[in-house]
Coordinates of C-alpha atoms (C1' of nucleotides) in Angstrom, one line a residue:
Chain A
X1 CA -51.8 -12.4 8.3
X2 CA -50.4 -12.0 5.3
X3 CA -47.0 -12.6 4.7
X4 CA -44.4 -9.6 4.6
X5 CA -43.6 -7.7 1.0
X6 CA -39.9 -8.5 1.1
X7 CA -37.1 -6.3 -0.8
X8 CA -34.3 -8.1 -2.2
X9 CA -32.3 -9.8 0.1
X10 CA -34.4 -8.8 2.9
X11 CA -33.8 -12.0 5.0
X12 CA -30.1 -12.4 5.1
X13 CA -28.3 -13.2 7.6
X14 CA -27.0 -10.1 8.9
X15 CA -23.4 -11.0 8.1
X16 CA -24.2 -12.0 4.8
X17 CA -21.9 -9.7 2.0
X18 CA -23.8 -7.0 0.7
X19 CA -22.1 -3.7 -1.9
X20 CA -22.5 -1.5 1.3
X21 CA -20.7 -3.9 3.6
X22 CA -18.1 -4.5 1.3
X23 CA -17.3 -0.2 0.5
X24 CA -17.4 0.0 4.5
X25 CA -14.7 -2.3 5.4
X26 CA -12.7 -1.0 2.5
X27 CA -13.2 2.3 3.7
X28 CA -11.9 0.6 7.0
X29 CA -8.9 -0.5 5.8
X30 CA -7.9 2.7 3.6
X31 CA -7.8 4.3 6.9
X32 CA -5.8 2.5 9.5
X33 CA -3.9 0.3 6.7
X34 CA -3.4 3.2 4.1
X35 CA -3.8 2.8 0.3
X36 CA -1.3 0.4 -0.3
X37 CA -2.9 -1.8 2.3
X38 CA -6.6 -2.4 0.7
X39 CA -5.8 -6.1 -1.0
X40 CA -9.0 -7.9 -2.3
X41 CA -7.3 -10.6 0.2
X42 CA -7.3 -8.4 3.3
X43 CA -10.5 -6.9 2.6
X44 CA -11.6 -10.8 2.1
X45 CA -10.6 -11.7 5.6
X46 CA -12.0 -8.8 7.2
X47 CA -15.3 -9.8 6.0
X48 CA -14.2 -13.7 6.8
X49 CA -14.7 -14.9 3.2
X50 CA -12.6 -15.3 0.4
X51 CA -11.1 -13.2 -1.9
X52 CA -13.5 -14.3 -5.0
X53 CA -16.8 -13.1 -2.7
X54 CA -16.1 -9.4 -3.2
X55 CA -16.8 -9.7 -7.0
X56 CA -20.4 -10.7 -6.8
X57 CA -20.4 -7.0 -5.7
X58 CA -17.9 -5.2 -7.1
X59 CA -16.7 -5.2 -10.8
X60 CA -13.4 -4.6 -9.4
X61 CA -10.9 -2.6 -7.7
X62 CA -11.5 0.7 -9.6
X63 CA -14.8 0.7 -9.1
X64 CA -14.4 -0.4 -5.2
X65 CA -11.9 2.7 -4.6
X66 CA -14.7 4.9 -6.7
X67 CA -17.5 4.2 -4.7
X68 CA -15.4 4.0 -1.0
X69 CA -14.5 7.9 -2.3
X70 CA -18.2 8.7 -3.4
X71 CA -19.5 7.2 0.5
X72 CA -16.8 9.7 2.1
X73 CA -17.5 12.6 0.0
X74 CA -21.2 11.8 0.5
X75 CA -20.7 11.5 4.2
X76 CA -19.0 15.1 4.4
X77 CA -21.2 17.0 1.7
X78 CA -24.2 16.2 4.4
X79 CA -22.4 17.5 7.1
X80 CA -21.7 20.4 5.9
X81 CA -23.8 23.2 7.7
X82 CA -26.5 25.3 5.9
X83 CA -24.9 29.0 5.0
X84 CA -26.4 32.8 4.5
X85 CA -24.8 33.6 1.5
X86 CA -23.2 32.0 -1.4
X87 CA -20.1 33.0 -0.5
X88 CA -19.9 31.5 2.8
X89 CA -21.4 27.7 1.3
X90 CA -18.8 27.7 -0.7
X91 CA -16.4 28.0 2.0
X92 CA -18.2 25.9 3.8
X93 CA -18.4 23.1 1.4
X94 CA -14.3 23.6 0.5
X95 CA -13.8 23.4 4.1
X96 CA -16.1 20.7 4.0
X97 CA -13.6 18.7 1.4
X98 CA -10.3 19.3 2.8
X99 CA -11.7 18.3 6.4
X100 CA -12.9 15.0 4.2
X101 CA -9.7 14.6 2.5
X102 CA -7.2 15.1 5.8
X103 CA -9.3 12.9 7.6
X104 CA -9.0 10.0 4.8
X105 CA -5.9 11.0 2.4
X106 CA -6.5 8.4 0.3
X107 CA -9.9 10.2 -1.1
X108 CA -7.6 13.1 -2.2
X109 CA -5.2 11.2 -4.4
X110 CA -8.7 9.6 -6.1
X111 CA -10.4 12.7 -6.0
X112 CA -7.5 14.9 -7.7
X113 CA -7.2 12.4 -10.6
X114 CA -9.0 12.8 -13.8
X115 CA -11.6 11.9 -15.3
X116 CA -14.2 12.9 -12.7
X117 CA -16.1 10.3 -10.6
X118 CA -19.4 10.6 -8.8
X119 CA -17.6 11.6 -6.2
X120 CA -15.8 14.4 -7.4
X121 CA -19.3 15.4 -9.4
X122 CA -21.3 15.6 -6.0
X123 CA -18.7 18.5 -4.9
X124 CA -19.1 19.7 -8.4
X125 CA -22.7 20.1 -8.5
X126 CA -23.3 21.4 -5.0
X127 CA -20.3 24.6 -5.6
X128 CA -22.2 24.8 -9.1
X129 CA -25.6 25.7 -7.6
X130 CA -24.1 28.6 -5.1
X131 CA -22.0 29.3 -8.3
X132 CA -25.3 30.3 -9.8
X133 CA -26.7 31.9 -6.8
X134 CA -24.2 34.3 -7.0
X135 CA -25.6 35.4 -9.7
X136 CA -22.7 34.2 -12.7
X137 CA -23.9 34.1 -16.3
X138 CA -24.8 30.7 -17.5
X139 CA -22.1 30.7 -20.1
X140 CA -19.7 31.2 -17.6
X141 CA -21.1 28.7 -14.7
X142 CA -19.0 26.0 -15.7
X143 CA -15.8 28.2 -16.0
X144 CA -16.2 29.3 -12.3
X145 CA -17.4 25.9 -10.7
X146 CA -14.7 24.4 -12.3
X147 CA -11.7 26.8 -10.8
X148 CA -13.4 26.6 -7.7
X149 CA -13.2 22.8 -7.9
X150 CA -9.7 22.4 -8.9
X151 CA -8.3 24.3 -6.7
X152 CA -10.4 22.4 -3.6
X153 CA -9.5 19.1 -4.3
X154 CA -6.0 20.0 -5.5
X155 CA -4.9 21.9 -2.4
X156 CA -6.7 19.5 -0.3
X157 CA -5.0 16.8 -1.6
X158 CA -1.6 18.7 -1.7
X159 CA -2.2 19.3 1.9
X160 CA -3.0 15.5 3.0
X161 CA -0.6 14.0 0.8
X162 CA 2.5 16.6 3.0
X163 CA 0.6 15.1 5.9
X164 CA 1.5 11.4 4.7
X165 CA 5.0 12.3 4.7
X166 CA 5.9 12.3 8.3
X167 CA 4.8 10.2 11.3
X168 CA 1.6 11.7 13.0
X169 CA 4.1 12.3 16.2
X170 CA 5.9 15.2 14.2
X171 CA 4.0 18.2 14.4
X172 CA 3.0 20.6 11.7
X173 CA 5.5 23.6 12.4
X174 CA 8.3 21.2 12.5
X175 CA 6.6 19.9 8.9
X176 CA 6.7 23.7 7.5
X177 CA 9.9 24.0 9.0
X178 CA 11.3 20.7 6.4
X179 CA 9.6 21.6 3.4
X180 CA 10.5 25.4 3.9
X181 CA 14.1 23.7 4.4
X182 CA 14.1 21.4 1.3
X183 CA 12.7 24.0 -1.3
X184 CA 15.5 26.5 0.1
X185 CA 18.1 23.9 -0.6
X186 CA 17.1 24.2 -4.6
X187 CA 19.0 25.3 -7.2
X188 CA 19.1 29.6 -6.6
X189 CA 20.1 29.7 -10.4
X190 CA 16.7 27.4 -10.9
X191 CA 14.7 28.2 -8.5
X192 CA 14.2 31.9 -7.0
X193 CA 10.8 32.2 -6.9
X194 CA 10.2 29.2 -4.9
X195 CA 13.0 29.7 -2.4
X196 CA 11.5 32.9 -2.3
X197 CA 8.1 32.1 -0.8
X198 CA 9.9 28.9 1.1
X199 CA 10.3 31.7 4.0
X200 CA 6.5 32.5 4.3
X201 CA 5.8 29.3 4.7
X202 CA 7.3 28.7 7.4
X203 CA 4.7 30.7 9.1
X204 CA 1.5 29.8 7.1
X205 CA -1.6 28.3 8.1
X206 CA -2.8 25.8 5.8
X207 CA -6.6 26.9 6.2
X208 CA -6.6 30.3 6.4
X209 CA -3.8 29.6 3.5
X210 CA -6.8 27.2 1.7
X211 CA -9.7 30.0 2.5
X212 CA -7.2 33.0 0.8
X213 CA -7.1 30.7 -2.2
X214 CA -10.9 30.5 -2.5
X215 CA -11.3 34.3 -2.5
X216 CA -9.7 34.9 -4.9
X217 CA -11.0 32.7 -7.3
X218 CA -14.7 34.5 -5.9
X219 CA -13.0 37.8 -6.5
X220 CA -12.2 36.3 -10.1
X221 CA -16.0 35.4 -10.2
X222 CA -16.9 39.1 -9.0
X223 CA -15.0 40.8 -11.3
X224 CA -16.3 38.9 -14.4
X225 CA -19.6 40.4 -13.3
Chain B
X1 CA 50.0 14.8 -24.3
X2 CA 48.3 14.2 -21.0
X3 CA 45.2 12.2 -21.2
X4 CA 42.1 13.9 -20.9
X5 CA 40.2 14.5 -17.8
X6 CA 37.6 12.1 -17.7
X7 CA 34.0 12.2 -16.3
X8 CA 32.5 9.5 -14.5
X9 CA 31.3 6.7 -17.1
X10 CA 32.9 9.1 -20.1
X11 CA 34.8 5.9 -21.8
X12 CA 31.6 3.7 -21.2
X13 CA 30.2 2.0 -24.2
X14 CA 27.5 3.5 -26.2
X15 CA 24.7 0.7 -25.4
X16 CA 25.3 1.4 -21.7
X17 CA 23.2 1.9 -19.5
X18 CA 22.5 5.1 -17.9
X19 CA 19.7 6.7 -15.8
X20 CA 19.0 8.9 -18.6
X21 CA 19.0 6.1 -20.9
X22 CA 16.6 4.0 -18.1
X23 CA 14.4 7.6 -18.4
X24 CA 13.8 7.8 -22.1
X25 CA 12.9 4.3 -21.8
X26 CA 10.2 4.8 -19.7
X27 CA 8.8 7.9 -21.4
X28 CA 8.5 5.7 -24.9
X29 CA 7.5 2.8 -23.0
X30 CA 4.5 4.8 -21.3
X31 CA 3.8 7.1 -24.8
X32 CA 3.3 3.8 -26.6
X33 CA 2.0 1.3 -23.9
X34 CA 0.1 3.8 -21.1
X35 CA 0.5 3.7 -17.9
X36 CA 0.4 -0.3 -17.1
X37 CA 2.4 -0.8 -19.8
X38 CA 5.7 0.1 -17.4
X39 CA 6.6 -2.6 -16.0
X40 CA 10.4 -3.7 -14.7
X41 CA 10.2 -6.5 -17.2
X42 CA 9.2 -4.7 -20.3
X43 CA 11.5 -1.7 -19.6
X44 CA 14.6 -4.5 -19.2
X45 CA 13.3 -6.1 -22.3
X46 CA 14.0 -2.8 -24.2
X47 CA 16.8 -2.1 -23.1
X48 CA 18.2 -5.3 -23.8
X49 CA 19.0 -6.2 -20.0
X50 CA 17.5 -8.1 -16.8
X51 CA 15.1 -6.0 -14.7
X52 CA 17.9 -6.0 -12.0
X53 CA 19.9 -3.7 -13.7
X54 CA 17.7 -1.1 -13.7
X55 CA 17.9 -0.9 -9.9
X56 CA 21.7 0.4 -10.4
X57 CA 20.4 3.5 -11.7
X58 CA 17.2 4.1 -10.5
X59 CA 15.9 3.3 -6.1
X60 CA 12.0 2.4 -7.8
X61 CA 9.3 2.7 -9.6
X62 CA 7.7 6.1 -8.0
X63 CA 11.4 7.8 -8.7
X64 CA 10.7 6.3 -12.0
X65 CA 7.6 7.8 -12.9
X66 CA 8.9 11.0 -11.2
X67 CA 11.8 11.3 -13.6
X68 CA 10.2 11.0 -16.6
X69 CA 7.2 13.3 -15.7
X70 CA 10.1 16.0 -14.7
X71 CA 11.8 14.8 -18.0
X72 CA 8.7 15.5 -19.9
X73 CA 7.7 18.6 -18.2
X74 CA 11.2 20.3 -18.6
X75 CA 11.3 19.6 -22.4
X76 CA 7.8 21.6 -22.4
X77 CA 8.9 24.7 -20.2
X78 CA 11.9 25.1 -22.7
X79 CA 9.8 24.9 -25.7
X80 CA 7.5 28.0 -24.3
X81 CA 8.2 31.2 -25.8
X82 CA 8.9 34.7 -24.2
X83 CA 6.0 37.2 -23.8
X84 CA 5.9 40.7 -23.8
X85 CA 3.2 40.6 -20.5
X86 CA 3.7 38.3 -17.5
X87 CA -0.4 37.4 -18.4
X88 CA 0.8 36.6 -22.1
X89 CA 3.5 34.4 -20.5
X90 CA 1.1 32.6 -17.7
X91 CA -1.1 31.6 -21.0
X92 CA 2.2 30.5 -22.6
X93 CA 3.0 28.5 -19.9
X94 CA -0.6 27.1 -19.3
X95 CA -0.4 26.0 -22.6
X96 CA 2.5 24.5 -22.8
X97 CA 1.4 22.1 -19.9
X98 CA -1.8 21.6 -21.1
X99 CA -0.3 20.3 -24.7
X100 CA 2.1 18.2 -22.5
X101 CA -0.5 16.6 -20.2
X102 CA -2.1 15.9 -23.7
X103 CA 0.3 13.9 -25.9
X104 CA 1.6 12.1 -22.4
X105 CA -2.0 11.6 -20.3
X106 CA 0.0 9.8 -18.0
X107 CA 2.4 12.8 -16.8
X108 CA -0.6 14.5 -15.8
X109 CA -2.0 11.3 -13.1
X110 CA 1.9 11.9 -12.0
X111 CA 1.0 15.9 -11.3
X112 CA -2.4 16.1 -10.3
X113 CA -1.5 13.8 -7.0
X114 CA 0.2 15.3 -4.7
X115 CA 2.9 15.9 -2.9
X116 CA 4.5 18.1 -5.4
X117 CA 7.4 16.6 -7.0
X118 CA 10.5 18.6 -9.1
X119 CA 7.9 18.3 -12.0
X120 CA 5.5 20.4 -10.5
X121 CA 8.0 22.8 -8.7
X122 CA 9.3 23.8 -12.2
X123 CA 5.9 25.0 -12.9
X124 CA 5.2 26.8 -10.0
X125 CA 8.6 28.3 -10.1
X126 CA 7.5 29.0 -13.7
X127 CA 4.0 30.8 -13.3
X128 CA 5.5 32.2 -9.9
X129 CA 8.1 34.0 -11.2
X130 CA 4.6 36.0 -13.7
X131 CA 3.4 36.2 -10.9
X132 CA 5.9 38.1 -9.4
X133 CA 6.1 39.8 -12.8
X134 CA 2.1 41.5 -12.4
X135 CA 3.2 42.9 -8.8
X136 CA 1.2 41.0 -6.2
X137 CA 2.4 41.5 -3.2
X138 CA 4.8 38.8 -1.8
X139 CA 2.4 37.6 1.2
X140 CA -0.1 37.0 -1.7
X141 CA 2.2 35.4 -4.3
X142 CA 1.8 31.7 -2.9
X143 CA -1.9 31.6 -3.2
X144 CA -2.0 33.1 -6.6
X145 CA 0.5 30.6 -8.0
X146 CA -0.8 27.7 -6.4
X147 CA -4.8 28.3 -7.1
X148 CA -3.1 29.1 -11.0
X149 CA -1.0 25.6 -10.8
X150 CA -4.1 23.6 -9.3
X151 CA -6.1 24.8 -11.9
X152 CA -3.1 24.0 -14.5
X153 CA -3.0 20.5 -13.6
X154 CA -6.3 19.9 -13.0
X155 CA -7.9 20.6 -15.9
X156 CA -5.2 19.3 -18.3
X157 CA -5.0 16.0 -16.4
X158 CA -8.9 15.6 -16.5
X159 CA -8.8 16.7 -20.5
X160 CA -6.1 13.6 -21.0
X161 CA -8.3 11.3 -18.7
X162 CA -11.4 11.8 -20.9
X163 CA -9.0 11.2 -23.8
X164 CA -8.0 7.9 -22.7
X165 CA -11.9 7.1 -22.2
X166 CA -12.3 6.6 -26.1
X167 CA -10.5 4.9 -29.1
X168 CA -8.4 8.0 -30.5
X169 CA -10.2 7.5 -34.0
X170 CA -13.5 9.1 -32.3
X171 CA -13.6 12.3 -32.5
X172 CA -13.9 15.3 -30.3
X173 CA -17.5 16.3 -30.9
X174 CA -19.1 13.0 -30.8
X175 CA -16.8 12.8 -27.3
X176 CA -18.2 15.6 -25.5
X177 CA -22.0 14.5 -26.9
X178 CA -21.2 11.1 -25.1
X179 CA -20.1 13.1 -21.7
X180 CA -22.8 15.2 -21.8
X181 CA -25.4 13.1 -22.7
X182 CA -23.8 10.9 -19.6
X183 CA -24.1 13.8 -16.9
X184 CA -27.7 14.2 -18.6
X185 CA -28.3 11.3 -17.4
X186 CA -27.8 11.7 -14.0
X187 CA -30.5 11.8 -11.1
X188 CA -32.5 15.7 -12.1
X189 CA -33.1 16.3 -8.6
X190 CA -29.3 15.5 -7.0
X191 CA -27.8 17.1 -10.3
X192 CA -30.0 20.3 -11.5
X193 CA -26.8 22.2 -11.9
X194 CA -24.5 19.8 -13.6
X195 CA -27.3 18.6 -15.9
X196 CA -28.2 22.3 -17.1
X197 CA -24.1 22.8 -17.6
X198 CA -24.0 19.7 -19.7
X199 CA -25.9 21.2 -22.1
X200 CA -23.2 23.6 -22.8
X201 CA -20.7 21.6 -22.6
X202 CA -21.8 19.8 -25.9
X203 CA -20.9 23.0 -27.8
X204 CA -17.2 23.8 -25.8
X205 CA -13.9 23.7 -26.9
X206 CA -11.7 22.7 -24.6
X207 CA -8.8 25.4 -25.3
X208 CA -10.9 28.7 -25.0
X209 CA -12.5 27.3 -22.2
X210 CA -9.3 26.4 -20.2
X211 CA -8.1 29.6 -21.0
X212 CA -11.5 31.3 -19.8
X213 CA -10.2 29.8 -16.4
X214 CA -7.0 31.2 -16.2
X215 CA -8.5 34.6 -16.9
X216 CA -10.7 34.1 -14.2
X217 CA -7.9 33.4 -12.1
X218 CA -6.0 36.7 -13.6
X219 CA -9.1 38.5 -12.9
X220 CA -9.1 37.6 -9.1
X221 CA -5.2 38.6 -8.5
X222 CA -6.2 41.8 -10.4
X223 CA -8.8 42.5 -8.1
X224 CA -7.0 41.9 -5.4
X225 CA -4.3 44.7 -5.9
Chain C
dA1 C1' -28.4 -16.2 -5.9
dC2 C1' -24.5 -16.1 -3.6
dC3 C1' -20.1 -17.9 -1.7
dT4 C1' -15.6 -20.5 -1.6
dG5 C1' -10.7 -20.8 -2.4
dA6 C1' -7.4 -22.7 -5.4
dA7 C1' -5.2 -21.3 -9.5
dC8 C1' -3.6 -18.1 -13.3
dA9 C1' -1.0 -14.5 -14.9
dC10 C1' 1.1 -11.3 -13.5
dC11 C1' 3.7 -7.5 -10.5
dG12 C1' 8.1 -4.7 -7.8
dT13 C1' 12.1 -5.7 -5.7
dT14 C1' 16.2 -8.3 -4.0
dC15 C1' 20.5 -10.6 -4.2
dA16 C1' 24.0 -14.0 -5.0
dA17 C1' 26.8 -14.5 -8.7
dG18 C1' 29.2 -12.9 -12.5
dT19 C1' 32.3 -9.4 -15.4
Chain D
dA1 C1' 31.4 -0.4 -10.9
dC2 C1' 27.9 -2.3 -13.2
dC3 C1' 25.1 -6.1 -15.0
dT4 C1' 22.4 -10.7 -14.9
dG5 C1' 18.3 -13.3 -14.0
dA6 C1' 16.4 -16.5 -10.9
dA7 C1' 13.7 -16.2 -6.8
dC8 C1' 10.7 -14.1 -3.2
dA9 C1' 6.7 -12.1 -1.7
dC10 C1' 3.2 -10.4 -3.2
dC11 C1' -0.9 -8.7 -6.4
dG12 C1' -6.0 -8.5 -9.1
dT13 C1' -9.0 -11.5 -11.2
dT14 C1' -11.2 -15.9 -12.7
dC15 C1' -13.8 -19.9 -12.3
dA16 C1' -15.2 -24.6 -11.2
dA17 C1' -17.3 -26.3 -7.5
dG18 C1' -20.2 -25.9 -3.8
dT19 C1' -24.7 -24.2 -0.9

DNA sequence: ACCTGAACACCGTTCAAGT
DNA sequence: ACCTGAACACCGTTCAAGT
């Protein structure tokens, strides 16, 4: 019998370090330690080595936060459900994103900075191609992907950076009730506009908020048509 | 002759310190040094002091950074002119941030991460108040400002970011060869779209197409009246 | 090839002591 | 009231030495 082909590294130890070990447990501790609390020392005795282990893998932190955001984003791009039309994938995959980003807030604030990542790219490319099955002129493809875009990751982060803010105990209405509070308390002089819409927020639904924004950046779309 | 009424610090000496003073600091120490280049140290160094000190006028570094990005962004609202239409004015105003975002990349990694801070506020207070302007309808003015702000930020943030890729002495065109020819690059079956936009992108100036973006966004609050 | 962990060169922030 | 600067409690990253 002849012996096995084997891939690289195909008979380590199972508790051996590997890239995708590494992005797990820093995924890990993103989400019950928050950003602050990924060290390469905490991360190191997670995976019961030292700190100096983690760069046979890694090149370094940016790169470790990039590719923990490019798993997550990969994770939630697959789940997201097959759609009828255009419109509704792209709802789907935006709905696909903020679920993503309020489930691991630290992907927003990486996400919503420039200059775009894999990850960010993968939620590029896949509102891109339902961005041309709607029929869009070429020349004005990237135009629409990239409002669409924007606007997801923005809100999304927007929405699970609030969330940050207060214990999980305090619930959302009491949430709108503070910020509602806070941006009536600016300057009237300064500020009208904002105190204005302060008071429907106290009664706003952050996804059917989220969706509202989406179509009207389709109707934008439509309309250029 | 009575004395005259004095303000709090008025009789101080002229190499005091202040939190303005601590502010404008900060904005030349990031304009010259980037982002890392803030540090407690080097800020104490120029203004003569121990990095101590600077904790009398200022609770940390995050209400730091949020000063001078509300510092920054303030100076640029001012300098926008008056339109005759609220959709003149929103371009004003795009552009204003935009140019902002551009000659101090870091303000816009202080924006594009939520929550919103005063900085932000002043521009949603801004574009809101056009919005308000065109006649939406007040349950629809939030989502109009906001998708208009996301997109704002967004793109002028990412536009700084890929600035900050490249020595300043290359230039523009030979830039966006490099990015496209980089998302080229990319695996032709996960990336059709991206790759055929890339191709585009070679030949794009970043101004128009911003702009193209915002009328988009115009376009879809049209529609939706 | 991969892992170890001490060491280097930093950080933000605090605080007793000064004026 | 405001400033000083040493000290504390950390960081990311490197690298000689091991297996």
């Amino acid at each position: 019998m002849a012996k096995p082909t084997r891939k690289r590294g195909a008979d380590r130890r199972d508790d051996a370090l590997s890239r995708d070990r590494v992005v797990e447990a820093a995924i890990a501790l993103l989400d019950t330690e928050g950003e602050h609390g990924l060290t390469f020392r905490a991360l190191a005795a997670r995976l019961a080595t030292g700190p100096g282990a983690i760069y046979w893998h890694i090149a370094n932190k940016r790169e470790l936060l990039a590719a923990a955001s490019d798993a997550v984003v990969a994770r939630a791009m697959a789940g997201v459900a097959g759609h009828a039309t255009p419109r509704k994938a792209i709802r789907g995959i935006a709905v696909g994103v903020f679920e993503a980003i309020d489930a691991h807030p630290w992907v927003g604030a990486q996400l919503s900075r420039g200059p775009w990542q894999t990850a960010t790219l993968q939620i590029f490319e896949r509102i891109g191609r339902q961005v041309q099955a709607l029929g869009v002129a070429p020349a004005a493809q990237f135009t629409a992907a990239s409002a669409l875009v924007n606007y997801i990751v923005g809100v999304s982060d927007q929405n699970a950076a609030n969330g940050r803010w207060f214990e999980p105990a305090v619930d959302r209405a009491e949430f709108l009730e503070t910020v509602s509070a806070q941006w009536k308390g600016l300057d009237p002089h300064a500020y009208p506009f904002t105190r204005a819409v302060a008071t429907q927020l106290r009664k706003h639904d952050d996804r059917v908020e989220f969706l509202a924004g989406i179509d009207l950046i389709l109707a934008g779309i439509a309309a250029a048509r």
